[in-house]
Amino acid sequence: MSDKSKSANGNNTDADEPLSSRCDPASYEPKWIKYWEDNKIFSKHPSASPEKFCIVIPPPNVTGSLHMGHALNTTLQDALVRFNHLNGRDALWIPGMDHAGIATQNVVEKRLREEGTDRHALGREKFVERVWEWKNQYHDNIKGQLEKMGASVDWSRERFTLDAQCSLAVRTAFKQLFDEGLIYQDYRIINWCPRCKTALSDIEVEYVEEDSFFYHIKYPVKDSDEFLEIATTRPETLLGDAAVAIHPNDERYTHLHGKICILPLVNREIPIITETYVDMEFGTGALKITPAHDPNDFTIGRAHGLPEYVMLTEDGHITADYPAYAGMDRFVARKKIIEDLKAAGLFIKQEPYKHSVGHCYRCSVSVEPYISLQWFVKMKELAAPAMQAVRDGRTRFVPERWAGVYLDWLENIRDWCISRQLWWGHRVPVWDCKDCGTRSSSIEDLHKCPKCDSENLSMQEDVLDTWFSSGLWPLSTLGWPDKTDDLKLYYPTSVLVTGFDIIFFWVARMMFFGLKFGGDVPFRDVFIHGIVRDETGKKMSKSSGNVIDPLKIIDIYGADAMRFTFLYLGSLGQDVNVSEDRFKTGRNFCNKLWNTARFILMMAPDAPRKSIKELDQSVLELKDRWILARYSAVIKQTGDLMASYDLNEAAQGVYSFLWHDFCDWYIELVKRPIREATPEAAAAMKAILHHILRGTLVMLHPFIPFITEEIWSSLPGTEDSILEAGWPEVDWKSDEESVARIEFLQEIVRGIRDVRAALKVPPAKKVAVAMLTHGDKEKIKTLEEASGFISDMAAVEGITVEKPLGEGVRAMSAISAGVEIFIHYEVEMSEEEIARLMKKEKQALNDIQYCENKLGDEKFISKAPREIIEKERAKLAGMMEDLKKIKDRLAFLGANGK
RNA sequence: GGGCGGGUAGUUCAGUGGGAGAACGCUUGCUUCACACGCAAGAGGUCGUGGGUUCGAAACCCACCUCGCCCACCA
């Protein structure tokens, strides 16, 4: 073990202690967290590298703890950051958290309720103090979780959306928008959560289809015995009705133009108005107008100058204006009103009806369209450049389809309601002078009216939508509005990694704020990943009871195992389904890597650190040239895939190389020769083992940082973190010939193993093998040169090539890769062999038929590309050859090959 | 009403024009001196359905079925 790991872990000072046969993440993961932190590995910014790579973290809410979605998000970002670092870039990842206005206020209020009190009893100041306490506690919790996942964030630059820098950014942005007239206050209908008692923006409402009723009610026409039949899903709102609207062309109602209705139960006289908005086909064609409680009615009401009767209180009860129902909950009132209508003979019928009802995205209570005084951001002017930037490709979505979602939304965007009737958040930085009436926005707290110098000022009570400060995140994390070096160096950031669920909430807002205040897009790429679901594909949620705690997975399998599993299973932009058991995929892989390293260190504890180019080329054999060629190909491939965000393919590629090429074949091939070869050849093999192990560790480091550090530190001559090792060089030419020859040999070995398994030859028992190619010189050459390969890999002793079996020699044959292979055995088993050969024969006949048909098709020959035709011909020739050998053997065995 | 994504092995999913792949699970055999969290050999798929384009379709086009998601001022 190197000095650094000893210093990082006071418990393990025995340098001679070999790696244990099971990798135990708990024994080293904490050590590396501490090492990274103590050595400020992630905080050396700006670094000397002129190439900058920067990610700002999607700040987790300080409401609680991180879930699987965060774990996936963190894994992807960390892999990108470490990859870029390894590739020599100045890779900066800025962490932080979000104050999460409503969400956090809700959890603290819930806590207060449990204590038998509420925020009003505490008062604003004390309450906000309580929330800060909560924030501090959960901040530490979340920070610890990010560390445990191995997040390579630069904690020295941590931000909180409510800290001084963010506050400055919020006030600066607000004041500028206010002064430019892009922020305004108005008395309008907004979405109101009666439980949170605050306004919500349009996208903070979640619509859920619900079974409800369509209620038909009679509205008596004044001075007549006629009734107008209206249909509504919300009968209780009739208390606030200001009119009934009909379509001007609706002949059923022409005679009612200009008449008055008597509002049932309330006895208010309301006009019958004509409106083209009304759909004659829908319902009864008569629409009750409740301007204060329905967005459409609001618009119609304003157009017709109707009064806006507010019939609900802030918490969803009937106002005192309607004594019969005053103080009643809205849903209770609905029932009561229907009863009363029935009693009055004004109720006609109710029909089952499905419609979607809006719910608060934070507390799920159904929201009320509610008229109130709120602050808004004018969106049209801000949205235009944000759309243009994506159309121009200045910001690119990965996968691309999300650009459409983003653009659609911005195209149809409406003004953004930014005021919230909460206490936790950035207070709207606007002051009114009580003397001269001047209203001003200010960055500093205002103590004096700028116009009349009066100190009699009042600040707005409301706070801002939490997404207002989140929208400034890429700017505020880099120091805006100050003109910092960070801003110059790292803005625009390289990529934003997030889930599709916050494209509107967050991505779009950062885009238009970034363009408005930062003068450029906030990030070049937006990498949208899927969400983590349970093994049946259901969303994880507390109420479904199917959540898996990332910390639990880390405890059981280790952070690397969790990370690798996400990467291995989650393909680009798709959701990833997991169960606890599934994380074994990553655990097993880490264990494989661990044992690979352990074995290499046992076989070659002090390998020469010669570069591969310096090796004596003459001692290299086919297997060596093959693995070096494969290794170089994987380096190239992995780098390309990472650069295009295909982390899944990248991880699978390295996995398959390490496990199947390197371990299953190369290491197995080296085991015997490394002891028996000349010192030069053995040294070369050892050098190759170390070379590839090192490079593979580096390639895997972005995915599984802990175990790669741990193994790296055990290798001779490693002083620094593996993060400083640099991405492996492609140092070997591609070598198709070696690859093809090894693949041929692998097929031969599999053929022999297949027969061995069929004959139930014990694995340790060596068998003699004779191989006939019937004169194929290339094959003969390869087989002769590689007899060691075959004997090592298939437990063979005594190989002959191109020497027919003598009379009376018992053998079972296999046909593989165009070679007839005879495995000597003592027992008479021709029945079994015949069965196997006949099965193969049938298959070969099928395949040949198919191939011949194809090649006999004139259209195919005339239209298909030449190389495809050649390939088909070669394939057919090979199969014919195999078939002939099968038939001959069957004939020899006395079975009549058909 | 509009849009998007999925339907491929028992399961979870890769696979954008040349005879279907992985991981897990399953069967069989192995305490082969790195790893049983392992090794080896296997079984397992009319690639949702129906048309079309093409010499050739799991892939491209159209329609439909089905599951999921998003958007919309669905009284």
mmCIF file of N, CA, C and O in Angstrom, chain A residues 31-69:
data_model
loop_
_atom_site.group_PDB
_atom_site.id
_atom_site.type_symbol
_atom_site.label_atom_id
_atom_site.label_comp_id
_atom_site.label_asym_id
_atom_site.label_seq_id
_atom_site.Cartn_x
_atom_site.Cartn_y
_atom_site.Cartn_z
ATOM 1 N N LYS A 31 -12.599 5.879 3.850
ATOM 2 C CA LYS A 31 -11.209 6.313 3.817
ATOM 3 C C LYS A 31 -10.966 7.273 2.659
ATOM 4 O O LYS A 31 -10.305 8.290 2.791
ATOM 5 N N TRP A 32 -11.551 6.936 1.502
ATOM 6 C CA TRP A 32 -11.305 7.777 0.327
ATOM 7 C C TRP A 32 -12.096 9.067 0.356
ATOM 8 O O TRP A 32 -11.636 10.095 -0.145
ATOM 9 N N ILE A 33 -13.255 9.030 0.980
ATOM 10 C CA ILE A 33 -13.987 10.290 1.163
ATOM 11 C C ILE A 33 -13.101 11.266 1.930
ATOM 12 O O ILE A 33 -12.959 12.435 1.565
ATOM 13 N N LYS A 34 -12.498 10.743 2.975
ATOM 14 C CA LYS A 34 -11.649 11.583 3.817
ATOM 15 C C LYS A 34 -10.406 12.026 3.040
ATOM 16 O O LYS A 34 -10.001 13.185 3.112
ATOM 17 N N TYR A 35 -9.840 11.114 2.295
ATOM 18 C CA TYR A 35 -8.636 11.444 1.522
ATOM 19 C C TYR A 35 -8.914 12.560 0.511
ATOM 20 O O TYR A 35 -8.159 13.528 0.401
ATOM 21 N N TRP A 36 -10.012 12.409 -0.213
ATOM 22 C CA TRP A 36 -10.359 13.425 -1.213
ATOM 23 C C TRP A 36 -10.556 14.780 -0.556
ATOM 24 O O TRP A 36 -10.135 15.803 -1.075
ATOM 25 N N GLU A 37 -11.212 14.734 0.616
ATOM 26 C CA GLU A 37 -11.501 15.989 1.301
ATOM 27 C C GLU A 37 -10.218 16.605 1.868
ATOM 28 O O GLU A 37 -9.920 17.777 1.640
ATOM 29 N N ASP A 38 -9.432 15.783 2.570
ATOM 30 C CA ASP A 38 -8.212 16.294 3.201
ATOM 31 C C ASP A 38 -7.261 16.868 2.167
ATOM 32 O O ASP A 38 -6.567 17.849 2.423
ATOM 33 N N ASN A 39 -7.215 16.256 1.005
ATOM 34 C CA ASN A 39 -6.256 16.699 -0.004
ATOM 35 C C ASN A 39 -6.870 17.664 -1.012
ATOM 36 O O ASN A 39 -6.237 18.000 -2.014
ATOM 37 N N LYS A 40 -8.108 18.073 -0.714
ATOM 38 C CA LYS A 40 -8.791 19.060 -1.571
ATOM 39 C C LYS A 40 -8.713 18.665 -3.050
ATOM 40 O O LYS A 40 -8.454 19.500 -3.917
ATOM 41 N N ILE A 41 -8.914 17.411 -3.303
ATOM 42 C CA ILE A 41 -8.757 16.875 -4.657
ATOM 43 C C ILE A 41 -9.725 17.546 -5.639
ATOM 44 O O ILE A 41 -9.412 17.733 -6.800
ATOM 45 N N PHE A 42 -10.892 17.913 -5.154
ATOM 46 C CA PHE A 42 -11.903 18.467 -6.070
ATOM 47 C C PHE A 42 -11.986 19.988 -5.998
ATOM 48 O O PHE A 42 -12.893 20.589 -6.543
ATOM 49 N N SER A 43 -11.052 20.579 -5.288
ATOM 50 C CA SER A 43 -11.171 22.029 -5.045
ATOM 51 C C SER A 43 -10.051 22.831 -5.671
ATOM 52 O O SER A 43 -9.833 23.973 -5.312
ATOM 53 N N LYS A 44 -9.326 22.221 -6.583
ATOM 54 C CA LYS A 44 -8.201 22.958 -7.175
ATOM 55 C C LYS A 44 -8.653 23.698 -8.420
ATOM 56 O O LYS A 44 -8.322 23.321 -9.541
ATOM 57 N N HIS A 45 -9.432 24.740 -8.193
ATOM 58 C CA HIS A 45 -9.976 25.500 -9.319
ATOM 59 C C HIS A 45 -9.702 26.970 -9.128
ATOM 60 O O HIS A 45 -9.749 27.457 -8.011
ATOM 61 N N PRO A 46 -9.465 27.711 -10.210
ATOM 62 C CA PRO A 46 -9.286 27.157 -11.547
ATOM 63 C C PRO A 46 -7.933 26.447 -11.635
ATOM 64 O O PRO A 46 -6.991 26.863 -11.001
ATOM 65 N N SER A 47 -7.897 25.394 -12.397
ATOM 66 C CA SER A 47 -6.635 24.689 -12.579
ATOM 67 C C SER A 47 -5.924 25.266 -13.798
ATOM 68 O O SER A 47 -6.456 26.126 -14.493
ATOM 69 N N ALA A 48 -4.735 24.758 -14.012
ATOM 70 C CA ALA A 48 -3.923 25.305 -15.111
ATOM 71 C C ALA A 48 -4.517 25.016 -16.483
ATOM 72 O O ALA A 48 -4.219 25.691 -17.455
ATOM 73 N N SER A 49 -5.359 24.004 -16.545
ATOM 74 C CA SER A 49 -5.861 23.626 -17.861
ATOM 75 C C SER A 49 -6.738 24.711 -18.464
ATOM 76 O O SER A 49 -7.652 25.226 -17.824
ATOM 77 N N PRO A 50 -6.445 25.072 -19.696
ATOM 78 C CA PRO A 50 -7.254 26.107 -20.335
ATOM 79 C C PRO A 50 -8.636 25.605 -20.718
ATOM 80 O O PRO A 50 -9.555 26.396 -20.932
ATOM 81 N N GLU A 51 -8.772 24.295 -20.787
ATOM 82 C CA GLU A 51 -10.065 23.748 -21.177
ATOM 83 C C GLU A 51 -10.931 23.583 -19.944
ATOM 84 O O GLU A 51 -10.571 22.863 -19.019
ATOM 85 N N LYS A 52 -12.068 24.243 -19.938
ATOM 86 C CA LYS A 52 -12.913 24.234 -18.753
ATOM 87 C C LYS A 52 -14.084 23.286 -18.930
ATOM 88 O O LYS A 52 -14.680 23.220 -20.000
ATOM 89 N N PHE A 53 -14.391 22.584 -17.866
ATOM 90 C CA PHE A 53 -15.594 21.762 -17.870
ATOM 91 C C PHE A 53 -16.303 22.041 -16.560
ATOM 92 O O PHE A 53 -15.737 21.855 -15.493
ATOM 93 N N CYS A 54 -17.529 22.498 -16.656
ATOM 94 C CA CYS A 54 -18.204 22.898 -15.423
ATOM 95 C C CYS A 54 -19.645 22.405 -15.392
ATOM 96 O O CYS A 54 -20.370 22.484 -16.378
ATOM 97 N N ILE A 55 -20.006 21.868 -14.259
ATOM 98 C CA ILE A 55 -21.389 21.472 -14.007
ATOM 99 C C ILE A 55 -21.827 22.144 -12.708
ATOM 100 O O ILE A 55 -21.075 22.142 -11.737
ATOM 101 N N VAL A 56 -23.024 22.717 -12.713
ATOM 102 C CA VAL A 56 -23.598 23.119 -11.427
ATOM 103 C C VAL A 56 -24.649 22.076 -11.072
ATOM 104 O O VAL A 56 -25.429 21.648 -11.913
ATOM 105 N N ILE A 57 -24.611 21.661 -9.845
ATOM 106 C CA ILE A 57 -25.491 20.571 -9.407
ATOM 107 C C ILE A 57 -26.944 21.058 -9.382
ATOM 108 O O ILE A 57 -27.199 22.219 -9.067
ATOM 109 N N PRO A 58 -27.890 20.216 -9.776
ATOM 110 C CA PRO A 58 -29.278 20.569 -9.486
ATOM 111 C C PRO A 58 -29.438 20.530 -7.973
ATOM 112 O O PRO A 58 -29.298 19.469 -7.371
ATOM 113 N N PRO A 59 -29.630 21.679 -7.359
ATOM 114 C CA PRO A 59 -29.576 21.707 -5.893
ATOM 115 C C PRO A 59 -30.703 20.908 -5.261
ATOM 116 O O PRO A 59 -31.869 21.189 -5.499
ATOM 117 N N PRO A 60 -30.366 19.910 -4.460
ATOM 118 C CA PRO A 60 -31.418 19.149 -3.797
ATOM 119 C C PRO A 60 -32.148 20.035 -2.786
ATOM 120 O O PRO A 60 -31.552 20.955 -2.225
ATOM 121 N N ASN A 61 -33.408 19.743 -2.561
ATOM 122 C CA ASN A 61 -34.178 20.460 -1.547
ATOM 123 C C ASN A 61 -33.674 20.092 -0.156
ATOM 124 O O ASN A 61 -33.326 18.939 0.084
ATOM 125 N N VAL A 62 -33.693 21.071 0.731
ATOM 126 C CA VAL A 62 -33.251 20.772 2.091
ATOM 127 C C VAL A 62 -34.359 20.179 2.943
ATOM 128 O O VAL A 62 -34.292 20.173 4.161
ATOM 129 N N THR A 63 -35.382 19.649 2.291
ATOM 130 C CA THR A 63 -36.500 19.109 3.065
ATOM 131 C C THR A 63 -36.164 17.821 3.778
ATOM 132 O O THR A 63 -36.748 17.492 4.790
ATOM 133 N N GLY A 64 -35.294 17.013 3.223
ATOM 134 C CA GLY A 64 -35.098 15.716 3.854
ATOM 135 C C GLY A 64 -33.839 15.070 3.378
ATOM 136 O O GLY A 64 -32.752 15.621 3.515
ATOM 137 N N SER A 65 -33.995 13.904 2.795
ATOM 138 C CA SER A 65 -32.794 13.199 2.378
ATOM 139 C C SER A 65 -32.907 12.823 0.910
ATOM 140 O O SER A 65 -33.954 12.944 0.297
ATOM 141 N N LEU A 66 -31.811 12.370 0.370
ATOM 142 C CA LEU A 66 -31.759 12.085 -1.053
ATOM 143 C C LEU A 66 -32.404 10.735 -1.362
ATOM 144 O O LEU A 66 -32.294 9.789 -0.592
ATOM 145 N N HIS A 67 -33.038 10.668 -2.529
ATOM 146 C CA HIS A 67 -33.656 9.410 -2.931
ATOM 147 C C HIS A 67 -32.916 8.840 -4.131
ATOM 148 O O HIS A 67 -31.884 9.369 -4.565
ATOM 149 N N MET A 68 -33.439 7.768 -4.682
ATOM 150 C CA MET A 68 -32.780 7.081 -5.776
ATOM 151 C C MET A 68 -32.578 7.991 -6.998
ATOM 152 O O MET A 68 -31.611 7.853 -7.717
ATOM 153 N N GLY A 69 -33.523 8.886 -7.211
ATOM 154 C CA GLY A 69 -33.388 9.811 -8.325
ATOM 155 C C GLY A 69 -32.137 10.661 -8.182
ATOM 156 O O GLY A 69 -31.395 10.872 -9.134
#
